[in-house]
Amino acid sequence: EYSKEKKVGEGTYAVVYLGTKRSSNRRIAIKEIKTSGFKDGLDMSAIREVKYLQEMQHVNVIELVDVFMAQNNLNLVLEFLPADLEMVIKDTSILFTQADIKSWLLMTLRGVHHCHRNFILHRDLKPNNLLLSPDGQLKIADFGLARNMGSPQEFLTSNVVTRWYRAPELLFGARHYTGAVDMWSVGVIFAELMLRIPYLPGKDDIDQIDVTFRALGTPTDKDWPEISTFSAYNKIQIYPPPSREELRRRFIAATENALDLMSGMLLMNPHKRLDPIQCLTSEYFLELPEPTVPSELP
Amino acid sequence: YRHSTQYRFWSFTPERLAQIRSDVNARVTTKTQLDMKVFLESHPNLTQDELAAIKVKAVPVSPHEELLLVNYFARMILSFAGKMNLPTEVAATAVSFFRKFFLSNSVMEFPPKEVFHTTLFFACKSENYFMGVESFAKKAKTSADAVLKHEFKLLESLNFTLMNHHPYKALHGFFLDIQNVLSGKVDMKYMGQVYTNCKKSISDALLTDAIYFYTPPQITLAILLTEDEALMMRYMQLKFNLNVDTSSANGQKEFKQEDPSAINAERLLEIIKSCQAVIE
Amino acid sequence: DLHKRYVLSEAHYEDPFIKSLQTKKEYIASGFRADYVYDRMLTEAFM
């Protein structure tokens, strides 16, 4: 039923091919999961991709078309998505407008909302995991780090999310975090779309804390109760939060509502950070310009 | 829930489920008999006693015997998971995987004992309770190879669907909603005891076919009905606008619906009672 | 369904286990939210 025509990528636990679904002649991507050499059997990332993608059907989440075994390898058949947001941001020959940014952010938030209402945390949101379909739809992909929102007594690992997009509570080693960590990542992606360069590019985990607080101010117990209980907290530099004026200068093309939304997603205290519904219903999506229709996006 | 794979791939009518099991058994019985025929032809000089023994002993198990064997080992999984101190949801997922495995495979081709540890280990991975296969094998007093041997076959037999909605969370949800709907009328200490009893009953219910016929909330309400009928009926009346019309002729409690747009409470009650019967 | 079949009213819930977690420093600092837990359990009950 499926052909593998061209190898397009290789990761730690999978090789990705382009192919075709014969019965419908549909272009597809096949993620062939390597199985040899994993002493603990099937890799956790593969299990997570299968487990969570099977439960979700949403225009802004990558579609798992099929799963099959062949030559003792596990194959995930995914929809074919030729581009991602990182490519678009980096390619300076592509001009994009505030309306384009609004459209990509809207689709990202819809996808994240669908994950969260299914109580699924993605835990690795970043531009190159936001893929773009030929008709312009943005789709969240790579659920290799996803997991169910923890049961209350569970200890989650804090070593998740690619560093530049990692929320402060994770940088401090939190074990009982929520979907707020995904919202932080979306906030950083929003900033990057407006700046067209990475917003918080830390060199390593320690530097990441410093870069984050230098840009957004060091949180205190006042605005984030109990933050001082994190052991790493005592060793950090104290920076003042940026004034509104400074933010305006940094994001010159952003409207007041855009700055409010971005600041809401980048609130230090995860308790107060905006959730997907608050973002989707924010003033930013009600003011002009309207989000670009996906099929007209660059 | 209707989008979930649990609903789409793993809910059956009783008839359909019986059919699935007898089809699996028939397929493997045929295969077993063929193997037997080949064996006898390739061993022409068996003695009469041996032939008689084969005739009596080498008889394929019936669907009912398969079911008893599978349920026996499923129960063992629960108690074994308890000894290994695995979380309740992990144990429940292991039971779910184990029983589903034998909806497309027969005990005559995969000895339940061999699949036992694989489902437990795979459930740990699937429920984010990861432990290395070596340490698992040591705790389970088996070998890593034995644990991993059927992992692929298990994943394939599960139709690559791993998400389980167990009734435990629904129980917690009703525990909260009852406090809201019956606010001030429930004794919290007593509710705590009801909660604990229901949790234990849910683990038992996972061993029955109710999980294929009903949704997790329906199973939970059925168990609550068994645990404390008065509490459950009060909750139903207030929650689903049931008014108990005691004036009916045959003295049976009849329920009339006030707000037709809400859940059809009479229908729900019927379902819960039939679910209760299956579990019992 | 647009209309959830429950009203999340934290004030009514006497849930000693969750309430104990809410007071733990590492839970507060992590951003633990009791209402998210309640919402999840109620969703599982009314799905």
mmCIF file of N, CA and C in Angstrom, chain A residues 109-174:
data_model
loop_
_atom_site.group_PDB
_atom_site.id
_atom_site.type_symbol
_atom_site.label_atom_id
_atom_site.label_comp_id
_atom_site.label_asym_id
_atom_site.label_seq_id
_atom_site.Cartn_x
_atom_site.Cartn_y
_atom_site.Cartn_z
ATOM 1 N N LEU A 109 -1.897 27.966 18.189
ATOM 2 C CA LEU A 109 -2.686 27.963 19.430
ATOM 3 C C LEU A 109 -3.864 27.009 19.329
ATOM 4 N N ARG A 110 -4.445 26.878 18.148
ATOM 5 C CA ARG A 110 -5.555 25.919 17.985
ATOM 6 C C ARG A 110 -5.031 24.493 18.164
ATOM 7 N N GLY A 111 -3.862 24.246 17.614
ATOM 8 C CA GLY A 111 -3.287 22.903 17.751
ATOM 9 C C GLY A 111 -2.952 22.597 19.198
ATOM 10 N N VAL A 112 -2.352 23.575 19.881
ATOM 11 C CA VAL A 112 -1.986 23.372 21.294
ATOM 12 C C VAL A 112 -3.250 23.209 22.134
ATOM 13 N N HIS A 113 -4.273 24.000 21.816
ATOM 14 C CA HIS A 113 -5.543 23.886 22.559
ATOM 15 C C HIS A 113 -6.105 22.474 22.410
ATOM 16 N N HIS A 114 -6.031 21.928 21.222
ATOM 17 C CA HIS A 114 -6.563 20.568 21.014
ATOM 18 C C HIS A 114 -5.768 19.549 21.823
ATOM 19 N N CYS A 115 -4.461 19.711 21.849
ATOM 20 C CA CYS A 115 -3.645 18.794 22.677
ATOM 21 C C CYS A 115 -4.050 18.917 24.142
ATOM 22 N N HIS A 116 -4.125 20.146 24.624
ATOM 23 C CA HIS A 116 -4.381 20.343 26.061
ATOM 24 C C HIS A 116 -5.783 19.920 26.463
ATOM 25 N N ARG A 117 -6.751 20.102 25.571
ATOM 26 C CA ARG A 117 -8.103 19.665 25.995
ATOM 27 C C ARG A 117 -8.190 18.145 25.962
ATOM 28 N N ASN A 118 -7.217 17.508 25.284
ATOM 29 C CA ASN A 118 -7.092 16.049 25.408
ATOM 30 C C ASN A 118 -6.106 15.673 26.501
ATOM 31 N N PHE A 119 -5.752 16.700 27.301
ATOM 32 C CA PHE A 119 -4.839 16.491 28.433
ATOM 33 C C PHE A 119 -3.504 15.902 27.991
ATOM 34 N N ILE A 120 -3.039 16.355 26.841
ATOM 35 C CA ILE A 120 -1.737 15.920 26.309
ATOM 36 C C ILE A 120 -0.803 17.130 26.276
ATOM 37 N N LEU A 121 0.376 16.966 26.904
ATOM 38 C CA LEU A 121 1.410 18.005 26.845
ATOM 39 C C LEU A 121 2.328 17.661 25.685
ATOM 40 N N HIS A 122 2.728 18.639 24.903
ATOM 41 C CA HIS A 122 3.612 18.347 23.773
ATOM 42 C C HIS A 122 5.067 18.289 24.244
ATOM 43 N N ARG A 123 5.490 19.333 24.945
ATOM 44 C CA ARG A 123 6.794 19.402 25.618
ATOM 45 C C ARG A 123 7.985 19.505 24.666
ATOM 46 N N ASP A 124 7.742 19.887 23.417
ATOM 47 C CA ASP A 124 8.875 20.212 22.537
ATOM 48 C C ASP A 124 8.441 21.135 21.410
ATOM 49 N N LEU A 125 7.672 22.149 21.776
ATOM 50 C CA LEU A 125 7.210 23.102 20.759
ATOM 51 C C LEU A 125 8.363 24.036 20.383
ATOM 52 N N LYS A 126 8.609 24.125 19.090
ATOM 53 C CA LYS A 126 9.629 25.035 18.553
ATOM 54 C C LYS A 126 9.356 25.165 17.059
ATOM 55 N N PRO A 127 9.927 26.191 16.396
ATOM 56 C CA PRO A 127 9.543 26.429 15.000
ATOM 57 C C PRO A 127 9.695 25.211 14.098
ATOM 58 N N ASN A 128 10.753 24.408 14.275
ATOM 59 C CA ASN A 128 10.881 23.299 13.301
ATOM 60 C C ASN A 128 10.039 22.093 13.649
ATOM 61 N N ASN A 129 9.220 22.201 14.706
ATOM 62 C CA ASN A 129 8.204 21.170 14.946
ATOM 63 C C ASN A 129 6.818 21.668 14.548
ATOM 64 N N LEU A 130 6.783 22.869 13.955
ATOM 65 C CA LEU A 130 5.512 23.408 13.434
ATOM 66 C C LEU A 130 5.608 23.316 11.916
ATOM 67 N N LEU A 131 5.006 22.254 11.375
ATOM 68 C CA LEU A 131 5.188 21.981 9.945
ATOM 69 C C LEU A 131 4.097 22.658 9.129
ATOM 70 N N LEU A 132 4.404 22.879 7.857
ATOM 71 C CA LEU A 132 3.475 23.597 6.986
ATOM 72 C C LEU A 132 3.062 22.701 5.824
ATOM 73 N N SER A 133 1.750 22.609 5.606
ATOM 74 C CA SER A 133 1.269 21.750 4.516
ATOM 75 C C SER A 133 1.200 22.572 3.226
ATOM 76 N N PRO A 134 1.134 21.901 2.086
ATOM 77 C CA PRO A 134 1.078 22.627 0.800
ATOM 78 C C PRO A 134 -0.059 23.653 0.749
ATOM 79 N N ASP A 135 -1.146 23.404 1.520
ATOM 80 C CA ASP A 135 -2.243 24.395 1.462
ATOM 81 C C ASP A 135 -2.103 25.430 2.585
ATOM 82 N N GLY A 136 -0.906 25.484 3.187
ATOM 83 C CA GLY A 136 -0.651 26.577 4.132
ATOM 84 C C GLY A 136 -1.018 26.292 5.563
ATOM 85 N N GLN A 137 -1.664 25.136 5.830
ATOM 86 C CA GLN A 137 -2.041 24.832 7.202
ATOM 87 C C GLN A 137 -0.784 24.553 8.034
ATOM 88 N N LEU A 138 -0.748 25.081 9.238
ATOM 89 C CA LEU A 138 0.362 24.808 10.162
ATOM 90 C C LEU A 138 -0.055 23.646 11.047
ATOM 91 N N LYS A 139 0.865 22.675 11.234
ATOM 92 C CA LYS A 139 0.516 21.484 12.017
ATOM 93 C C LYS A 139 1.601 21.171 13.032
ATOM 94 N N ILE A 140 1.166 20.911 14.255
ATOM 95 C CA ILE A 140 2.117 20.546 15.310
ATOM 96 C C ILE A 140 2.565 19.119 15.063
ATOM 97 N N ALA A 141 3.874 18.893 15.133
ATOM 98 C CA ALA A 141 4.416 17.556 14.847
ATOM 99 C C ALA A 141 5.416 17.171 15.926
ATOM 100 N N ASP A 142 5.952 15.962 15.793
ATOM 101 C CA ASP A 142 6.955 15.387 16.684
ATOM 102 C C ASP A 142 6.476 15.278 18.127
ATOM 103 N N PHE A 143 5.690 14.255 18.384
ATOM 104 C CA PHE A 143 5.143 14.013 19.729
ATOM 105 C C PHE A 143 6.014 13.026 20.504
ATOM 106 N N GLY A 144 7.292 12.980 20.147
ATOM 107 C CA GLY A 144 8.208 12.034 20.818
ATOM 108 C C GLY A 144 8.471 12.361 22.268
ATOM 109 N N LEU A 145 8.141 13.573 22.689
ATOM 110 C CA LEU A 145 8.340 13.947 24.102
ATOM 111 C C LEU A 145 7.000 14.187 24.795
ATOM 112 N N ALA A 146 5.924 13.903 24.090
ATOM 113 C CA ALA A 146 4.599 14.211 24.647
ATOM 114 C C ALA A 146 4.263 13.264 25.786
ATOM 115 N N ARG A 147 3.332 13.710 26.624
ATOM 116 C CA ARG A 147 2.831 12.798 27.666
ATOM 117 C C ARG A 147 1.504 13.305 28.153
ATOM 118 N N ASN A 148 0.772 12.422 28.809
ATOM 119 C CA ASN A 148 -0.482 12.840 29.426
ATOM 120 C C ASN A 148 -0.180 13.867 30.500
ATOM 121 N N MET A 149 -1.089 14.820 30.698
ATOM 122 C CA MET A 149 -0.899 15.725 31.842
ATOM 123 C C MET A 149 -0.814 14.823 33.066
ATOM 124 N N GLY A 150 0.165 15.115 33.911
ATOM 125 C CA GLY A 150 0.442 14.187 34.998
ATOM 126 C C GLY A 150 -0.752 13.979 35.921
ATOM 127 N N SER A 151 -0.786 12.759 36.476
ATOM 128 C CA SER A 151 -1.711 12.560 37.593
ATOM 129 C C SER A 151 -1.099 13.298 38.766
ATOM 130 N N PRO A 152 -1.924 13.776 39.711
ATOM 131 C CA PRO A 152 -1.423 14.717 40.716
ATOM 132 C C PRO A 152 -0.148 14.283 41.439
ATOM 133 N N GLN A 153 -0.048 12.988 41.749
ATOM 134 C CA GLN A 153 1.108 12.591 42.574
ATOM 135 C C GLN A 153 2.342 12.277 41.748
ATOM 136 N N GLU A 154 2.244 12.386 40.425
ATOM 137 C CA GLU A 154 3.374 11.998 39.570
ATOM 138 C C GLU A 154 4.483 13.036 39.574
ATOM 139 N N PHE A 155 5.719 12.561 39.380
ATOM 140 C CA PHE A 155 6.869 13.450 39.232
ATOM 141 C C PHE A 155 7.256 13.449 37.754
ATOM 142 N N LEU A 156 7.109 14.573 37.082
ATOM 143 C CA LEU A 156 7.456 14.641 35.666
ATOM 144 C C LEU A 156 8.923 15.064 35.546
ATOM 145 N N THR A 157 9.572 14.637 34.453
ATOM 146 C CA THR A 157 10.962 15.065 34.285
ATOM 147 C C THR A 157 10.992 16.516 33.811
ATOM 148 N N SER A 158 11.990 17.279 34.320
ATOM 149 C CA SER A 158 12.059 18.697 33.902
ATOM 150 C C SER A 158 12.955 18.847 32.680
ATOM 151 N N ASN A 159 13.600 17.747 32.292
ATOM 152 C CA ASN A 159 14.531 17.836 31.175
ATOM 153 C C ASN A 159 13.795 17.639 29.842
ATOM 154 N N VAL A 160 12.920 18.566 29.553
ATOM 155 C CA VAL A 160 12.149 18.502 28.299
ATOM 156 C C VAL A 160 12.139 19.895 27.664
ATOM 157 N N VAL A 161 11.697 19.980 26.471
ATOM 158 C CA VAL A 161 11.604 21.188 25.644
ATOM 159 C C VAL A 161 13.012 21.655 25.250
ATOM 160 N N THR A 162 13.188 21.887 23.962
ATOM 161 C CA THR A 162 14.472 22.392 23.455
ATOM 162 C C THR A 162 14.820 23.699 24.166
ATOM 163 N N ARG A 163 16.042 23.841 24.571
ATOM 164 C CA ARG A 163 16.482 24.860 25.532
ATOM 165 C C ARG A 163 15.916 26.255 25.289
ATOM 166 N N TRP A 164 16.032 26.767 24.055
ATOM 167 C CA TRP A 164 15.638 28.168 23.815
ATOM 168 C C TRP A 164 14.158 28.391 24.086
ATOM 169 N N TYR A 165 13.374 27.302 24.104
ATOM 170 C CA TYR A 165 11.910 27.430 24.240
ATOM 171 C C TYR A 165 11.441 26.883 25.583
ATOM 172 N N ARG A 166 12.408 26.695 26.486
ATOM 173 C CA ARG A 166 12.100 26.018 27.746
ATOM 174 C C ARG A 166 11.634 27.019 28.799
ATOM 175 N N ALA A 167 10.526 26.709 29.439
ATOM 176 C CA ALA A 167 9.906 27.623 30.419
ATOM 177 C C ALA A 167 10.771 27.737 31.675
ATOM 178 N N PRO A 168 10.705 28.858 32.387
ATOM 179 C CA PRO A 168 11.561 29.050 33.566
ATOM 180 C C PRO A 168 11.376 27.976 34.630
ATOM 181 N N GLU A 169 10.138 27.483 34.823
ATOM 182 C CA GLU A 169 9.952 26.462 35.856
ATOM 183 C C GLU A 169 10.717 25.197 35.507
ATOM 184 N N LEU A 170 10.860 24.935 34.212
ATOM 185 C CA LEU A 170 11.639 23.758 33.800
ATOM 186 C C LEU A 170 13.124 24.027 34.015
ATOM 187 N N LEU A 171 13.551 25.249 33.730
ATOM 188 C CA LEU A 171 14.967 25.604 33.928
ATOM 189 C C LEU A 171 15.339 25.441 35.402
ATOM 190 N N PHE A 172 14.361 25.616 36.275
ATOM 191 C CA PHE A 172 14.624 25.464 37.715
ATOM 192 C C PHE A 172 14.391 24.038 38.188
ATOM 193 N N GLY A 173 14.031 23.121 37.274
ATOM 194 C CA GLY A 173 13.901 21.713 37.679
ATOM 195 C C GLY A 173 12.538 21.332 38.230
ATOM 196 N N ALA A 174 11.485 22.043 37.870
ATOM 197 C CA ALA A 174 10.142 21.721 38.396
ATOM 198 C C ALA A 174 9.743 20.304 37.998
#
